[in-house]
Coordinates of C-alpha atoms in Angstrom, one line a residue:
X284 CA 140.2 -123.7 -20.1
X285 CA 138.5 -121.4 -22.5
X286 CA 135.7 -123.8 -23.3
X287 CA 135.2 -124.4 -19.7
X288 CA 134.6 -120.8 -18.8
X289 CA 133.0 -119.6 -22.0
X290 CA 129.2 -119.4 -22.4
X291 CA 129.2 -122.7 -24.0
X292 CA 130.6 -124.5 -21.0
X293 CA 131.0 -128.1 -21.6
X294 CA 128.8 -127.9 -24.7
X295 CA 131.7 -129.2 -27.1
X296 CA 132.6 -132.0 -24.8
X297 CA 128.8 -133.1 -25.0
X298 CA 128.6 -132.7 -28.7
X299 CA 126.2 -129.7 -28.6
X300 CA 126.1 -126.2 -30.2
X301 CA 127.1 -123.0 -28.8
X302 CA 124.2 -120.7 -27.6
X303 CA 125.5 -118.1 -30.2
X304 CA 125.2 -120.7 -33.0
X305 CA 121.7 -121.6 -31.8
X306 CA 120.8 -117.9 -32.0
X307 CA 122.3 -117.5 -35.4
X308 CA 120.3 -120.4 -36.7
X309 CA 117.2 -119.1 -35.4
X310 CA 117.5 -115.6 -36.9
X311 CA 119.1 -112.3 -36.6
X312 CA 120.6 -111.1 -33.2
X313 CA 118.1 -109.8 -30.7
X314 CA 118.2 -106.1 -30.3
X315 CA 120.7 -104.4 -28.1
X316 CA 119.6 -103.0 -24.8
X317 CA 118.3 -104.2 -21.5
X318 CA 115.6 -106.5 -23.0
X319 CA 118.0 -108.1 -25.3
X320 CA 120.5 -108.7 -22.5
X321 CA 117.8 -110.3 -20.3
X322 CA 116.9 -112.7 -23.2
X323 CA 120.5 -113.6 -23.7
X324 CA 120.8 -114.5 -20.0
X325 CA 117.8 -116.7 -20.1
X326 CA 119.0 -118.6 -23.1
X327 CA 122.3 -119.2 -21.4
X328 CA 120.5 -120.2 -18.3
X329 CA 118.5 -122.8 -20.3
X330 CA 121.7 -124.0 -22.1
X331 CA 123.5 -124.5 -18.8
X332 CA 120.5 -126.6 -17.4
X333 CA 120.5 -128.8 -20.4
X334 CA 124.3 -129.4 -20.1
X335 CA 124.0 -130.1 -16.4
X336 CA 121.3 -132.8 -16.9
X337 CA 123.3 -134.3 -19.7
X338 CA 126.5 -134.4 -17.5
X339 CA 124.3 -135.9 -14.7
X340 CA 123.1 -138.6 -17.0
X341 CA 126.7 -139.5 -18.1
X342 CA 127.8 -139.7 -14.6
X343 CA 125.0 -142.0 -13.5
X344 CA 125.5 -144.3 -16.5
X345 CA 129.4 -144.6 -15.7
X346 CA 129.0 -145.0 -12.0
X347 CA 126.1 -147.5 -12.4
X348 CA 127.0 -150.8 -10.5
X349 CA 126.6 -154.1 -12.4
X350 CA 123.2 -155.9 -12.1
X351 CA 121.2 -152.7 -12.0
X352 CA 119.3 -150.8 -14.8
X353 CA 119.9 -147.2 -15.1
X354 CA 116.2 -146.6 -14.1
X355 CA 116.8 -148.6 -10.8
X356 CA 120.0 -146.9 -10.0
X357 CA 118.5 -143.5 -10.6
X358 CA 115.6 -144.3 -8.2
X359 CA 118.0 -145.6 -5.6
X360 CA 120.0 -142.3 -5.8
X361 CA 116.9 -140.2 -5.8
X362 CA 115.6 -142.1 -2.7
X363 CA 119.0 -141.7 -0.9
X364 CA 119.0 -137.8 -1.6
X365 CA 115.5 -137.4 -0.4
X366 CA 116.3 -139.2 2.8
X367 CA 119.4 -137.0 3.4
X368 CA 117.2 -133.9 2.8
X369 CA 114.5 -135.0 5.1
X370 CA 117.2 -135.6 7.9
X371 CA 118.6 -132.2 7.3
X372 CA 115.2 -130.7 7.3
X373 CA 114.3 -132.3 10.7
X374 CA 117.6 -131.1 12.1
X375 CA 116.9 -127.6 11.1
X376 CA 113.3 -127.6 12.5
X377 CA 114.8 -128.8 15.8
X378 CA 117.3 -126.2 15.8
X379 CA 114.9 -123.4 15.0
X380 CA 112.5 -124.8 17.8
X381 CA 115.4 -124.7 20.2
X382 CA 116.3 -121.1 19.2
X383 CA 112.6 -119.9 19.6
X384 CA 112.4 -121.5 23.1
X385 CA 115.7 -119.6 24.0
X386 CA 114.3 -116.5 22.7
X387 CA 111.0 -117.1 24.6
X388 CA 113.1 -117.6 27.9
X389 CA 115.2 -114.6 27.3
X390 CA 112.2 -112.2 26.6
X391 CA 110.4 -113.5 29.7
X392 CA 113.6 -112.9 31.6
X393 CA 113.7 -109.2 30.1
X394 CA 110.0 -108.7 31.2
X395 CA 110.3 -109.9 34.8
X396 CA 114.0 -110.6 35.8
X397 CA 113.2 -110.7 39.5
X398 CA 110.2 -110.8 42.0
X399 CA 109.6 -107.5 43.7
X400 CA 107.8 -108.0 46.9
X401 CA 105.7 -105.5 48.7
X402 CA 107.8 -106.1 51.8
X403 CA 110.9 -105.5 49.9
X404 CA 112.6 -108.8 49.8
X405 CA 115.1 -108.7 46.9
X406 CA 116.2 -111.4 44.5
X407 CA 113.4 -113.8 44.9
X408 CA 112.5 -115.6 41.8
X409 CA 109.0 -116.3 40.7
X410 CA 109.0 -120.0 40.9
X411 CA 110.6 -119.9 44.4
X412 CA 107.9 -117.6 45.8
X413 CA 105.0 -119.4 44.3
X414 CA 106.3 -122.8 45.5
X415 CA 106.0 -121.3 49.0
X416 CA 102.3 -120.3 48.4
X417 CA 99.4 -122.7 49.0
X418 CA 97.8 -123.1 45.6
X419 CA 94.8 -125.2 45.4
X420 CA 95.2 -127.4 42.2
X421 CA 91.5 -128.3 42.3
X422 CA 90.5 -125.0 40.8
X423 CA 92.7 -125.9 37.6
X424 CA 91.8 -129.6 37.3
X425 CA 88.0 -128.8 37.5
X426 CA 88.4 -127.0 34.2
X427 CA 89.5 -130.2 32.7
X428 CA 86.8 -132.7 34.1
X429 CA 84.4 -132.6 31.2
X430 CA 85.5 -133.9 27.8
X431 CA 83.0 -131.8 25.9
X432 CA 81.5 -134.9 24.4
X433 CA 78.0 -134.4 25.2
X434 CA 76.4 -133.1 22.2
X435 CA 73.1 -132.3 23.8
X436 CA 74.9 -129.4 25.7
X437 CA 74.3 -126.1 23.9
X438 CA 78.0 -125.3 24.7
X439 CA 79.9 -128.6 24.5
X440 CA 83.0 -126.7 24.3
X441 CA 82.5 -124.9 27.5
X442 CA 84.5 -127.6 29.0
X443 CA 87.6 -126.0 27.5
X444 CA 87.3 -123.6 30.3
X445 CA 87.2 -120.6 28.0
X446 CA 83.8 -119.0 28.2
X447 CA 82.6 -119.7 31.9
X448 CA 86.3 -119.1 33.2
X449 CA 86.7 -116.0 31.4
X450 CA 83.5 -114.4 32.8
X451 CA 84.6 -115.3 36.2
X452 CA 88.0 -114.1 36.0
X453 CA 86.7 -110.7 34.7
X454 CA 85.0 -109.9 37.9
X455 CA 87.7 -111.4 40.3
X456 CA 89.6 -109.2 42.7
X457 CA 92.6 -108.2 41.0
X458 CA 94.7 -108.3 44.2
X459 CA 94.0 -112.0 44.5
X460 CA 95.0 -112.9 40.8
X461 CA 98.2 -114.2 42.0
X462 CA 96.7 -116.7 44.3
X463 CA 94.8 -118.0 41.3
X464 CA 97.8 -118.7 39.1
X465 CA 97.4 -121.6 36.9
X466 CA 100.2 -124.1 37.4
X467 CA 102.8 -124.5 34.7
X468 CA 101.8 -126.8 31.7
X469 CA 102.9 -130.3 32.3
X470 CA 100.1 -132.2 30.4
X471 CA 100.7 -135.3 28.3
X472 CA 100.4 -134.6 24.7
X473 CA 100.6 -136.5 21.4
X474 CA 103.3 -136.1 18.7
X475 CA 101.1 -133.8 16.8
X476 CA 100.7 -131.5 19.8
X477 CA 104.3 -131.5 20.9
X478 CA 105.2 -128.6 18.6
X479 CA 102.5 -126.4 20.5
X480 CA 104.3 -127.1 23.9
X481 CA 106.7 -124.2 23.7
X482 CA 104.3 -121.5 22.4
X483 CA 101.5 -122.5 24.8
X484 CA 103.9 -122.6 27.9
X485 CA 105.4 -119.0 26.9
X486 CA 102.2 -117.5 26.3
X487 CA 100.9 -118.9 29.5
X488 CA 103.7 -117.6 31.5
X489 CA 103.2 -114.2 29.9
X490 CA 99.6 -114.2 31.3
X491 CA 100.8 -115.4 34.7
X492 CA 103.4 -112.6 35.0
X493 CA 100.7 -109.9 34.0
X494 CA 98.4 -111.2 36.7
X495 CA 101.1 -111.2 39.2
X496 CA 102.2 -107.6 38.3
X497 CA 98.6 -106.4 38.4
X498 CA 98.2 -107.7 41.9
X499 CA 101.1 -105.8 43.0
X500 CA 103.2 -108.9 43.7
X501 CA 106.0 -108.1 41.1
X502 CA 107.3 -105.4 38.8
X503 CA 107.2 -106.3 35.0
X504 CA 108.1 -104.3 31.9
X505 CA 105.8 -105.3 29.1
X506 CA 107.4 -102.8 26.8
X507 CA 110.0 -105.3 26.0
X508 CA 107.2 -107.1 23.8
X509 CA 107.6 -104.2 21.5
X510 CA 111.3 -104.8 21.2
X511 CA 111.0 -108.4 20.4
X512 CA 108.1 -108.9 17.9
X513 CA 109.7 -111.9 16.3
X514 CA 109.3 -114.1 19.4
X515 CA 105.7 -113.0 20.0
X516 CA 104.5 -113.3 16.5
X517 CA 106.2 -116.7 16.0
X518 CA 104.8 -118.2 19.2
X519 CA 101.2 -116.9 18.4
X520 CA 101.6 -118.2 14.8
X521 CA 102.5 -121.6 16.0
X522 CA 99.6 -121.7 18.4
X523 CA 97.2 -120.8 15.7
X524 CA 98.6 -123.1 13.1
X525 CA 98.5 -126.0 15.7
X526 CA 94.9 -125.2 16.6
X527 CA 94.0 -125.0 12.8
X528 CA 95.4 -128.6 12.3
X529 CA 93.3 -129.9 15.3
X530 CA 90.1 -128.3 13.9
X531 CA 90.8 -129.9 10.5
X532 CA 90.6 -133.3 12.0
X533 CA 89.4 -132.9 15.5
X534 CA 89.1 -135.9 18.0
X535 CA 86.8 -136.1 20.7
X536 CA 86.9 -136.0 23.7
X537 CA 89.3 -133.0 23.5
X538 CA 92.6 -133.6 25.1
X539 CA 93.6 -131.7 28.1
X540 CA 96.6 -130.1 26.3
X541 CA 94.2 -128.7 23.5
X542 CA 91.9 -127.4 26.2
X543 CA 94.7 -125.4 27.8
X544 CA 95.8 -124.2 24.4
X545 CA 92.4 -122.7 23.6
X546 CA 92.3 -121.2 27.0
X547 CA 95.5 -119.5 26.7
X548 CA 94.7 -118.1 23.2
X549 CA 91.3 -116.7 24.5
X550 CA 92.9 -115.3 27.6
X551 CA 95.7 -113.7 25.6
X552 CA 93.3 -111.7 23.2
X553 CA 91.0 -110.7 25.7
X554 CA 93.6 -109.5 28.2
X555 CA 93.4 -105.7 28.2
X556 CA 97.1 -105.3 28.6
X557 CA 98.6 -108.1 26.6
X558 CA 96.2 -108.0 23.8
X559 CA 97.2 -104.4 22.6
X560 CA 100.9 -105.8 22.2
X561 CA 99.8 -108.9 20.6
X562 CA 97.3 -107.5 18.1
X563 CA 99.7 -105.1 16.7
X564 CA 102.1 -107.8 15.7
X565 CA 99.7 -110.9 15.0
X566 CA 96.7 -109.0 13.6
X567 CA 97.2 -110.6 10.0
X568 CA 97.7 -114.0 11.5
X569 CA 94.6 -113.8 13.6
X570 CA 92.6 -112.6 10.6
X571 CA 93.9 -115.7 8.6
X572 CA 92.9 -118.0 11.5
X573 CA 89.4 -116.7 11.5
X574 CA 89.1 -117.1 7.8
X575 CA 90.4 -120.7 8.1
X576 CA 87.9 -121.4 10.8
X577 CA 85.1 -120.1 8.6
X578 CA 86.2 -122.2 5.7
X579 CA 86.4 -125.3 7.9
X580 CA 82.7 -124.9 8.8
X581 CA 81.7 -124.4 5.2
X582 CA 83.7 -127.2 3.6
X583 CA 83.3 -130.0 6.2
X584 CA 81.4 -132.8 4.7
X585 CA 82.0 -135.6 7.3
X586 CA 79.0 -137.5 8.3
X587 CA 79.5 -136.9 12.2
X588 CA 80.6 -133.3 11.6
X589 CA 78.2 -131.3 13.7
X590 CA 80.0 -131.5 17.1
X591 CA 83.1 -130.3 15.4
X592 CA 81.2 -127.5 13.6
X593 CA 79.9 -126.4 17.1
X594 CA 83.2 -126.3 18.5
X595 CA 84.7 -124.1 15.6
X596 CA 81.8 -121.8 15.8
X597 CA 82.0 -121.5 19.7
X598 CA 85.7 -120.7 19.2
X599 CA 84.8 -117.9 16.8
X600 CA 82.3 -116.5 19.3
X601 CA 85.1 -116.4 21.8
X602 CA 87.5 -114.6 19.4
X603 CA 84.8 -112.0 19.0
X604 CA 85.0 -111.1 22.6
X605 CA 87.8 -108.9 21.4
X606 CA 86.4 -105.6 19.9
X607 CA 88.9 -105.5 17.0
X608 CA 88.5 -109.0 16.0
X609 CA 84.7 -109.0 16.4
X610 CA 84.3 -106.1 13.7
X611 CA 86.2 -108.0 11.2
X612 CA 84.7 -111.3 12.0
X613 CA 81.2 -110.0 11.6
X614 CA 82.0 -108.6 8.2
X615 CA 83.5 -111.9 7.1
X616 CA 80.5 -113.8 8.3
X617 CA 78.0 -111.4 6.7
X618 CA 79.9 -111.9 3.4
X619 CA 79.7 -115.7 3.6
X620 CA 76.1 -115.8 4.4
X621 CA 75.1 -113.3 1.7
X622 CA 77.1 -115.1 -1.0
X623 CA 75.4 -118.4 -0.1
X624 CA 71.9 -116.8 0.1
X625 CA 72.4 -115.4 -3.5
X626 CA 73.7 -118.6 -4.7
X627 CA 70.8 -120.4 -3.3
X628 CA 68.3 -118.1 -4.8
X629 CA 70.0 -118.5 -8.3
X630 CA 69.6 -122.2 -7.9
X631 CA 66.0 -121.9 -6.7
X632 CA 65.0 -119.8 -9.6
X633 CA 66.3 -122.0 -12.4
X634 CA 65.4 -125.2 -10.4
X635 CA 69.1 -126.3 -10.2
X636 CA 70.9 -128.7 -7.8
X637 CA 72.5 -127.1 -4.8
X638 CA 75.0 -128.3 -2.1
X639 CA 72.7 -129.9 0.7
X640 CA 76.0 -130.3 2.8
X641 CA 76.9 -126.4 2.4
X642 CA 73.3 -125.5 3.2
X643 CA 73.6 -127.5 6.5
X644 CA 76.8 -126.0 7.2
X645 CA 75.8 -122.3 6.8
X646 CA 73.6 -122.5 10.0
X647 CA 76.5 -122.4 12.3
X648 CA 77.7 -119.2 10.6
X649 CA 74.1 -117.6 11.0
X650 CA 74.0 -118.6 14.5
X651 CA 77.5 -117.1 15.1
X652 CA 76.9 -113.9 13.5
X653 CA 73.5 -113.7 15.4
X654 CA 75.4 -114.2 18.7
X655 CA 78.0 -111.7 18.0
X656 CA 75.4 -109.1 17.1
X657 CA 73.3 -109.9 20.2
X658 CA 76.4 -109.6 22.4
X659 CA 77.1 -106.2 20.9
X660 CA 73.6 -105.1 21.4
X661 CA 73.6 -106.2 25.0
X662 CA 76.7 -104.2 25.9
X663 CA 75.8 -100.9 27.3
X664 CA 79.3 -99.4 26.9
X665 CA 79.6 -100.1 23.2
X666 CA 79.6 -96.8 21.5
X667 CA 79.6 -97.6 17.7
X668 CA 80.5 -100.6 15.5
X669 CA 83.3 -100.1 13.2
X670 CA 82.9 -103.2 11.1
X671 CA 82.6 -102.7 7.4
X672 CA 79.5 -100.7 6.7
X673 CA 79.8 -101.7 2.9
X674 CA 79.3 -105.2 3.8
X675 CA 76.2 -104.4 5.7
X676 CA 74.8 -102.5 2.8
X677 CA 75.5 -105.6 0.5
X678 CA 73.9 -107.8 3.0
X679 CA 70.6 -105.7 3.3
X680 CA 70.4 -105.1 -0.4
X681 CA 67.5 -107.2 -2.0
X682 CA 67.3 -109.2 1.2
X683 CA 63.6 -108.9 1.4
X684 CA 63.2 -110.3 -2.0
X685 CA 65.5 -113.1 -1.3
X686 CA 63.5 -113.9 1.9
X687 CA 60.3 -113.7 0.0
X688 CA 61.5 -116.3 -2.8
X689 CA 63.1 -118.6 -0.3
X690 CA 60.5 -118.6 2.6
X691 CA 58.4 -121.4 1.1
X692 CA 61.2 -124.1 0.4
X693 CA 63.8 -122.9 2.8
X694 CA 61.7 -121.5 6.0
X695 CA 64.6 -121.9 8.6
X696 CA 67.2 -120.4 6.5
X697 CA 64.9 -117.4 5.7
X698 CA 64.2 -117.0 9.3
X699 CA 67.8 -116.7 10.4
X700 CA 68.4 -114.0 7.6
X701 CA 65.5 -112.2 8.9
X702 CA 66.8 -112.3 12.5
X703 CA 70.1 -111.1 11.4
X704 CA 68.6 -108.2 9.4
X705 CA 66.7 -107.2 12.5
X706 CA 69.7 -107.1 14.6
X707 CA 71.7 -105.1 12.0
X708 CA 68.9 -102.6 11.9
X709 CA 68.8 -102.2 15.5
X710 CA 69.1 -98.6 16.8
X711 CA 71.7 -99.8 19.2
X712 CA 74.1 -100.9 16.5
X713 CA 75.2 -98.1 14.4
X714 CA 77.4 -98.6 11.2
X715 CA 79.0 -95.7 9.4

């Protein structure tokens, strides 16, 4: 019993030396104190690991069936254990998804447990009342008619029902929002898209309840979003991760399900009431999502990549409709364009090779930052931009020299740099 519980464990049975003996053979005992104690613990941990591996090897050798080598039996055991781990992992993921779905239902029930009609009818559920209304499904299906496959269209991804539908809903009569309710999501989706079903439906229902409450059809308490940040953050996080996977390897025409997912995301961050709750909890995740989209544009080297790049850049423009996201997005774009311009200038000066693919990919970023700055300039109610003034200073520094040296060999890129600099120097855009 003493050998089993002592620091040497099963060292004697394995024919090894005690850790104390090893330390004695290496030299004097380490100094006392916290550092010496930490060192002794690490040595004991390494010793226990070696003994465990040795014991496992003896167990495999003794239990090896006849007709199999130790290597074959070890590989068989490793495969069996990995399959078991994969099975448990799948079960855990399924349970976590079910827990999230139940939390989403609970949160929706807390926000809007009952319908409150203007005529005072009590205890009427949301679904029951809406089933009684005449809802024209054509307004919804018309958003999904075009696949977005026509690359000749300047906004091929407008078929997602994001940009044009958003502008129309901005000016719609709020008292009629409840009549324009989007039906619950029952679209066919692939296996990769199934993980997005729960977050898309949850966020879609949040938008529906908000519109109905704004029209005075029901009473809803959105302060509950503050009390359950986990459900909101997890749902938005899953939606953003799923869209990132799609943009990594997009397939055209875009499926109806992904069309709806993008529409829900843009509607969520542009909704004046819900966006405040969402941005407080999911700002870091949204920032990460924007950075991922920018890197997807820069690193894409596929031959037929330009439709995908256009789709990603258009999504960035739609994200920029939110003032808070737009400010940080402009800073990120200016930083990437500036770094590439400086790199291209150095390569040009020493007559070195440059990445032609990255050169082609930088133009969607230039067009995106230009469109965001133009949108900001065109808004009469924009007071002052708060995006990073330091990044503007870095961008404008030596810009004239860069344009001068690159204008002969890279006239189009130089033109874009000049156009961005003009927008940054506009009197209507003030940066502290």
